[in-house]
C-alpha cells in the first residue's frame, strides 16, 4: 500500500473567477477604437513600410529583434507610429494611414487582452470537460458535514478530534489519502481536559512521580479518553464499506497508537507501548507481545515491509538488527 496523491483541482475561488470574468471580457474588448478603418489597407501599409523590420507576424527580424506585443490601445499605437515609424523615415506614416496600421497591428497580433481571453476560454473548456468527466463517476459516499466556526481552543479538543476522525475516514473512503496521522496536541501542549474533570495540564501531570496516586488516576483518565478516540476511529472504519467491495475499511487498514516515551516523568525510551488495530497488513491480532530490549525501528521496518516496501533499515542502521520484528 502506497500513498496516493489526489489529482489537483482548481479551488473554488479560481473557478468562480473564471466563470464571472469571462462574460466581461467581450465588453472590455468593445472599448477599443471603432473599427471603421479599412484593415486590409492597414495590412498593405504594414507590408510596404513595416514588414522588413517587424516580420510577417510581428515576430521581429535581424534588423529589429523585438516582437510586436503589449497592451497599447489603437490610439496610442497610432500616435507612436506617426511620430517614430518607419524607422528609416519617421513621420511618413501619419494621420489616417497611422490609424489604419495601428488598427491592423492591434487586431492581428497578440495583445494582453487577446491572451487573457484565450487563457480564460481554455481554462473554462478544460473545467467543463473535467466536470463532465466527474459527473460520470459519482463520489459514492456521503460528504462529511463539518461544524462551521469551531475555534482551535483547549475545550474544543473533543469536537475537533471527532471532526478530524470523520475527515480521515472519508478521505480513505474517497481514496484521497492512504496514510494519515492523528495527533491531538504536541508533546508539551499542556492540554487541560476539563471535559473529563481534569484541571491540571496533561504535560504537568506526566512529570509527577508514580507515588502520587491522585496524579496517576488523572493520567489514567486521560489515557482512557485517548483510547476512546481510538475506539471511535476503529468503529467508523469498521462500519464504512471498502469502495469496490472487500469488507470494511478496517479490514484493509492498520492503526498504530503509541507514545513517544515509555514514561513521561523519566523521559525513558524503554518499554514504549504500541497498540495495533485492524487487518490492513495481515498481522495476527488479539495478542500482547513483549520484545525485550528491541528498538522500535524494527517495528517501523515491519510496517514498511507489510506495505510492500522491502526496506533493510529505518533511521539509525545500528538499531535495525535483523530487520522487522519477528512473529507479527
Short mmCIF file of C-alpha atoms in Angstrom, two decimals:
data_model
loop_
_atom_site.label_atom_id
_atom_site.label_comp_id
_atom_site.label_asym_id
_atom_site.label_seq_id
_atom_site.Cartn_x
_atom_site.Cartn_y
_atom_site.Cartn_z
CA UNK A 1 0.00 0.00 0.00
CA UNK A 2 1.43 3.34 -1.02
CA UNK A 3 0.44 6.93 -0.55
CA UNK A 4 -1.84 8.11 -3.31
CA UNK A 5 -1.80 11.76 -4.35
CA UNK A 6 -5.20 13.11 -5.47
CA UNK A 7 -5.33 14.95 -8.74
CA UNK A 8 -5.04 18.72 -8.16
CA UNK A 9 -8.23 20.61 -8.88
CA UNK A 10 -8.86 24.35 -9.21
CA UNK A 11 -10.05 25.84 -5.96
CA UNK A 12 -13.49 27.34 -5.80
CA UNK A 13 -12.24 30.93 -5.91
CA UNK A 14 -10.33 30.25 -9.13
CA UNK A 15 -13.34 28.58 -10.69
CA UNK A 16 -15.62 31.45 -9.71
CA UNK A 17 -13.15 33.94 -11.11
CA UNK A 18 -13.14 32.17 -14.46
CA UNK A 19 -16.91 31.94 -14.71
CA UNK A 20 -17.59 35.52 -13.67
CA UNK A 21 -14.83 37.20 -15.63
CA UNK A 22 -15.32 35.51 -18.98
CA UNK A 23 -18.62 37.21 -19.86
CA UNK A 24 -16.99 40.58 -19.07
CA UNK A 25 -14.09 40.24 -21.47
CA UNK A 26 -16.06 40.95 -24.68
CA UNK A 27 -17.26 44.17 -23.04
CA UNK A 28 -13.66 45.11 -22.36
CA UNK A 29 -12.77 44.43 -25.99
CA UNK A 30 -15.51 46.79 -27.19
CA UNK A 31 -13.66 49.73 -25.60
CA UNK A 32 -11.15 49.64 -28.44
CA UNK A 33 -11.26 52.32 -31.11
CA UNK A 34 -14.09 51.93 -33.67
CA UNK A 35 -13.19 49.55 -36.48
CA UNK A 36 -14.30 51.97 -39.16
CA UNK A 37 -10.84 51.88 -40.76
CA UNK A 38 -10.04 49.53 -43.62
CA UNK A 39 -7.89 46.83 -42.02
CA UNK A 40 -6.89 45.48 -45.40
CA UNK A 41 -5.41 48.83 -46.30
CA UNK A 42 -3.68 48.89 -42.94
CA UNK A 43 -2.22 45.48 -43.72
CA UNK A 44 -0.99 46.74 -47.10
CA UNK A 45 0.70 49.73 -45.48
CA UNK A 46 2.26 47.40 -42.89
CA UNK A 47 3.65 45.13 -45.59
CA UNK A 48 5.07 48.07 -47.52
CA UNK A 49 6.60 50.03 -44.67
CA UNK A 50 6.86 47.77 -41.60
CA UNK A 51 7.39 44.18 -42.75
CA UNK A 52 11.14 44.37 -43.26
CA UNK A 53 11.75 45.30 -39.63
CA UNK A 54 8.86 43.69 -37.74
CA UNK A 55 8.32 40.49 -39.71
CA UNK A 56 5.21 38.93 -41.25
CA UNK A 57 3.64 38.02 -37.89
CA UNK A 58 5.18 40.84 -35.87
CA UNK A 59 7.90 38.47 -34.67
CA UNK A 60 10.75 40.84 -35.47
CA UNK A 61 13.73 40.41 -37.79
CA UNK A 62 17.51 40.58 -37.86
CA UNK A 63 17.19 44.34 -38.21
CA UNK A 64 14.75 44.68 -35.30
CA UNK A 65 14.66 41.69 -32.96
CA UNK A 66 11.80 42.69 -30.66
CA UNK A 67 8.33 41.18 -31.33
CA UNK A 68 5.25 43.39 -31.55
CA UNK A 69 3.44 42.81 -28.28
CA UNK A 70 1.97 44.83 -25.46
CA UNK A 71 -1.26 46.40 -24.33
CA UNK A 72 -1.30 49.77 -26.07
CA UNK A 73 -4.65 50.99 -27.43
CA UNK A 74 -5.17 51.74 -31.12
CA UNK A 75 -4.93 55.46 -30.40
CA UNK A 76 -1.64 55.07 -28.51
CA UNK A 77 -0.21 52.92 -31.29
CA UNK A 78 -1.28 55.42 -33.94
CA UNK A 79 0.47 58.30 -32.13
CA UNK A 80 3.65 56.24 -31.73
CA UNK A 81 3.64 55.20 -35.41
CA UNK A 82 3.06 58.74 -36.63
CA UNK A 83 5.97 60.02 -34.52
CA UNK A 84 8.53 57.25 -34.95
CA UNK A 85 7.75 54.95 -37.88
CA UNK A 86 9.07 53.80 -40.21
CA UNK A 87 12.45 53.64 -38.57
CA UNK A 88 14.39 54.83 -41.62
CA UNK A 89 11.96 57.68 -42.38
CA UNK A 90 9.96 58.78 -39.31
CA UNK A 91 6.87 60.91 -39.93
CA UNK A 92 5.93 59.47 -43.34
CA UNK A 93 3.09 57.37 -41.92
CA UNK A 94 0.72 59.81 -40.28
CA UNK A 95 -2.94 60.63 -39.85
CA UNK A 96 -5.37 58.08 -41.30
CA UNK A 97 -2.55 55.81 -42.50
CA UNK A 98 -1.10 55.58 -38.97
CA UNK A 99 -4.60 54.82 -37.63
CA UNK A 100 -5.08 52.04 -40.19
CA UNK A 101 -1.71 50.42 -39.42
CA UNK A 102 -2.36 50.71 -35.69
CA UNK A 103 -5.77 49.02 -36.04
CA UNK A 104 -4.24 46.22 -38.11
CA UNK A 105 -1.41 45.62 -35.62
CA UNK A 106 -3.81 45.74 -32.69
CA UNK A 107 -6.17 43.15 -34.22
CA UNK A 108 -3.66 40.92 -35.99
CA UNK A 109 -1.06 40.38 -33.28
CA UNK A 110 -1.36 39.04 -29.75
CA UNK A 111 -2.21 41.72 -27.21
CA UNK A 112 -2.70 41.29 -23.47
CA UNK A 113 -6.49 41.32 -23.84
CA UNK A 114 -6.36 38.63 -26.53
CA UNK A 115 -4.05 36.46 -24.44
CA UNK A 116 -6.32 36.82 -21.40
CA UNK A 117 -9.35 35.87 -23.45
CA UNK A 118 -7.63 32.80 -24.90
CA UNK A 119 -6.34 31.70 -21.48
CA UNK A 120 -9.76 32.05 -19.84
CA UNK A 121 -11.53 30.32 -22.70
CA UNK A 122 -9.07 27.41 -22.48
CA UNK A 123 -9.50 27.23 -18.70
CA UNK A 124 -13.29 27.14 -18.95
CA UNK A 125 -13.21 24.46 -21.64
CA UNK A 126 -10.92 22.31 -19.50
CA UNK A 127 -13.11 22.84 -16.43
CA UNK A 128 -16.27 21.95 -18.36
CA UNK A 129 -14.62 18.75 -19.55
CA UNK A 130 -13.45 17.91 -16.02
CA UNK A 131 -16.94 18.48 -14.62
CA UNK A 132 -18.43 16.24 -17.31
CA UNK A 133 -15.93 13.51 -16.51
CA UNK A 134 -16.53 13.88 -12.78
CA UNK A 135 -20.27 13.51 -13.34
CA UNK A 136 -19.71 10.09 -14.88
CA UNK A 137 -18.09 8.81 -11.68
CA UNK A 138 -20.18 9.81 -8.63
CA UNK A 139 -18.47 10.14 -5.26
CA UNK A 140 -20.25 7.09 -3.88
CA UNK A 141 -20.23 8.19 -0.23
CA UNK A 142 -21.80 10.83 1.97
CA UNK A 143 -19.99 14.16 2.05
CA UNK A 144 -18.90 14.81 5.66
CA UNK A 145 -20.67 17.66 7.42
CA UNK A 146 -18.22 19.72 9.45
CA UNK A 147 -19.36 22.19 12.08
CA UNK A 148 -18.57 25.74 10.95
CA UNK A 149 -16.55 28.09 13.11
CA UNK A 150 -15.00 25.65 15.59
CA UNK A 151 -12.08 27.51 17.14
CA UNK A 152 -8.77 25.81 17.92
CA UNK A 153 -9.22 26.13 21.67
CA UNK A 154 -8.44 23.78 24.54
CA UNK A 155 -12.06 22.94 25.41
CA UNK A 156 -12.90 22.25 21.75
CA UNK A 157 -10.43 19.36 21.55
CA UNK A 158 -13.17 16.65 21.74
CA UNK A 159 -15.13 18.26 18.89
CA UNK A 160 -12.04 18.82 16.77
CA UNK A 161 -10.87 15.26 17.39
CA UNK A 162 -14.17 13.87 16.14
CA UNK A 163 -14.15 16.17 13.12
CA UNK A 164 -10.62 15.14 12.18
CA UNK A 165 -11.52 11.46 12.53
CA UNK A 166 -14.51 11.93 10.23
CA UNK A 167 -12.31 13.69 7.66
CA UNK A 168 -9.76 10.88 7.90
CA UNK A 169 -12.36 8.16 7.35
CA UNK A 170 -13.94 9.97 4.42
CA UNK A 171 -10.55 10.64 2.82
CA UNK A 172 -9.86 6.88 2.94
CA UNK A 173 -13.31 6.08 1.54
CA UNK A 174 -12.79 8.52 -1.35
CA UNK A 175 -9.18 7.34 -1.86
CA UNK A 176 -7.89 10.88 -1.38
CA UNK A 177 -5.28 9.53 1.06
CA UNK A 178 -3.97 6.16 2.18
CA UNK A 179 -1.78 7.26 5.08
CA UNK A 180 -2.86 9.70 7.79
CA UNK A 181 -1.69 10.88 11.22
CA UNK A 182 -3.96 11.96 14.08
CA UNK A 183 -2.30 13.90 16.91
CA UNK A 184 -4.45 15.89 19.34
CA UNK A 185 -1.71 18.14 20.76
CA UNK A 186 2.05 18.38 20.63
CA UNK A 187 4.17 16.64 23.25
CA UNK A 188 4.26 19.63 25.61
CA UNK A 189 0.94 21.12 24.59
CA UNK A 190 -0.33 21.35 28.16
CA UNK A 191 -3.91 20.42 27.29
CA UNK A 192 -6.26 20.66 30.28
CA UNK A 193 -9.00 18.07 29.88
CA UNK A 194 -11.82 19.80 31.72
CA UNK A 195 -14.41 17.63 29.93
CA UNK A 196 -13.28 14.59 31.97
CA UNK A 197 -12.78 16.50 35.22
CA UNK A 198 -9.01 17.10 34.99
CA UNK A 199 -7.96 20.72 35.52
CA UNK A 200 -4.18 20.23 35.53
CA UNK A 201 -2.23 20.19 32.28
CA UNK A 202 -1.51 16.77 30.81
CA UNK A 203 2.21 17.51 30.46
CA UNK A 204 2.41 18.71 34.06
CA UNK A 205 0.77 15.54 35.38
CA UNK A 206 3.04 13.31 33.32
CA UNK A 207 6.05 14.56 35.30
CA UNK A 208 4.64 13.71 38.72
CA UNK A 209 6.21 10.70 40.49
CA UNK A 210 4.39 7.36 40.31
CA UNK A 211 3.90 7.51 44.08
CA UNK A 212 1.42 10.35 43.55
CA UNK A 213 -1.73 8.25 43.31
CA UNK A 214 -4.02 11.19 42.54
CA UNK A 215 -1.89 12.17 39.51
CA UNK A 216 -1.74 8.53 38.35
CA UNK A 217 -5.55 8.33 38.49
CA UNK A 218 -5.87 11.51 36.44
CA UNK A 219 -3.34 10.25 33.89
CA UNK A 220 -5.33 7.03 33.66
CA UNK A 221 -8.48 9.04 32.90
CA UNK A 222 -6.60 10.99 30.22
CA UNK A 223 -5.27 7.81 28.59
CA UNK A 224 -8.76 6.33 28.72
CA UNK A 225 -10.07 9.35 26.83
CA UNK A 226 -7.40 8.91 24.15
CA UNK A 227 -8.35 5.24 23.97
CA UNK A 228 -11.95 6.28 23.36
CA UNK A 229 -10.80 8.33 20.38
CA UNK A 230 -9.04 5.25 19.05
CA UNK A 231 -12.21 3.22 19.61
CA UNK A 232 -14.31 5.79 17.73
CA UNK A 233 -11.89 5.76 14.79
CA UNK A 234 -11.94 1.96 14.78
CA UNK A 235 -15.76 1.90 14.87
CA UNK A 236 -16.05 4.36 11.98
CA UNK A 237 -13.59 2.38 9.85
CA UNK A 238 -15.37 -0.88 10.69
CA UNK A 239 -18.80 0.43 9.66
CA UNK A 240 -17.57 2.06 6.42
CA UNK A 241 -17.51 -0.33 3.42
CA UNK A 242 -14.35 -0.61 1.39
CA UNK A 243 -15.11 1.00 -2.01
CA UNK A 244 -15.47 -1.66 -4.64
CA UNK A 245 -16.20 -4.42 -2.13
CA UNK A 246 -13.85 -6.42 0.03
CA UNK A 247 -15.18 -5.87 3.54
CA UNK A 248 -14.79 -2.69 5.57
CA UNK A 249 -12.13 0.00 5.64
CA UNK A 250 -10.86 -1.51 8.91
CA UNK A 251 -10.27 -4.83 7.12
CA UNK A 252 -7.81 -3.00 4.89
CA UNK A 253 -6.32 -0.54 7.38
CA UNK A 254 -3.78 -0.77 10.19
CA UNK A 255 -3.99 1.71 13.08
CA UNK A 256 -0.88 2.28 15.20
CA UNK A 257 -1.42 4.00 18.59
CA UNK A 258 1.70 4.90 20.52
CA UNK A 259 3.55 7.36 22.71
CA UNK A 260 6.93 8.93 22.15
CA UNK A 261 8.16 7.88 25.63
CA UNK A 262 7.98 4.87 27.89
CA UNK A 263 7.48 7.09 30.96
CA UNK A 264 6.89 10.81 30.99
CA UNK A 265 8.42 11.54 34.39
CA UNK A 266 11.78 9.99 33.49
CA UNK A 267 11.71 10.52 29.71
CA UNK A 268 12.80 6.93 29.25
CA UNK A 269 12.76 5.36 25.80
CA UNK A 270 12.35 1.85 27.23
CA UNK A 271 9.11 -0.12 27.11
CA UNK A 272 7.27 2.24 24.74
CA UNK A 273 3.75 0.86 24.24
CA UNK A 274 2.39 0.24 20.73
CA UNK A 275 -1.21 -0.80 20.04
CA UNK A 276 -2.04 -2.19 16.59
CA UNK A 277 -5.65 -2.36 15.39
CA UNK A 278 -7.04 -3.54 12.07
CA UNK A 279 -6.20 -6.13 9.46
CA UNK A 280 -4.51 -3.96 6.86
CA UNK A 281 -1.15 -5.73 6.97
CA UNK A 282 -2.41 -9.20 7.94
CA UNK A 283 -0.65 -9.11 11.31
CA UNK A 284 -2.06 -11.55 13.86
CA UNK A 285 -4.18 -9.53 16.27
CA UNK A 286 -5.60 -10.21 19.76
CA UNK A 287 -2.23 -10.72 21.43
CA UNK A 288 0.02 -8.95 23.91
CA UNK A 289 3.68 -9.22 22.91
CA UNK A 290 6.74 -8.04 24.79
CA UNK A 291 10.02 -7.64 22.93
CA UNK A 292 12.90 -7.31 25.35
CA UNK A 293 15.35 -4.53 24.50
CA UNK A 294 14.44 -4.40 20.80
CA UNK A 295 14.40 -0.93 19.19
CA UNK A 296 11.10 0.25 17.76
CA UNK A 297 12.94 0.88 14.46
CA UNK A 298 12.33 -2.80 13.79
CA UNK A 299 8.57 -2.37 14.23
CA UNK A 300 8.65 0.50 11.75
CA UNK A 301 10.55 -1.75 9.36
CA UNK A 302 7.79 -4.36 9.74
CA UNK A 303 5.18 -1.73 8.88
CA UNK A 304 7.08 -0.65 5.78
CA UNK A 305 7.62 -4.24 4.66
CA UNK A 306 3.95 -5.02 5.27
CA UNK A 307 3.10 -2.23 2.84
CA UNK A 308 5.35 -3.75 0.21
CA UNK A 309 8.47 -1.67 0.74
CA UNK A 310 11.41 -4.01 1.22
CA UNK A 311 13.48 -1.68 3.40
CA UNK A 312 16.51 -3.03 5.24
CA UNK A 313 16.81 -0.18 7.69
CA UNK A 314 14.80 2.71 9.12
CA UNK A 315 16.65 5.56 10.77
CA UNK A 316 19.89 4.61 12.52
CA UNK A 317 21.06 1.29 11.00
CA UNK A 318 22.57 0.30 14.37
CA UNK A 319 19.00 -0.16 15.67
CA UNK A 320 17.66 -2.19 12.78
CA UNK A 321 19.23 -5.54 13.79
CA UNK A 322 17.93 -8.43 11.74
CA UNK A 323 15.15 -6.46 10.09
CA UNK A 324 11.49 -6.38 11.08
CA UNK A 325 10.15 -7.72 14.37
CA UNK A 326 9.68 -11.50 14.43
CA UNK A 327 6.30 -13.13 14.96
CA UNK A 328 3.99 -10.34 13.83
#
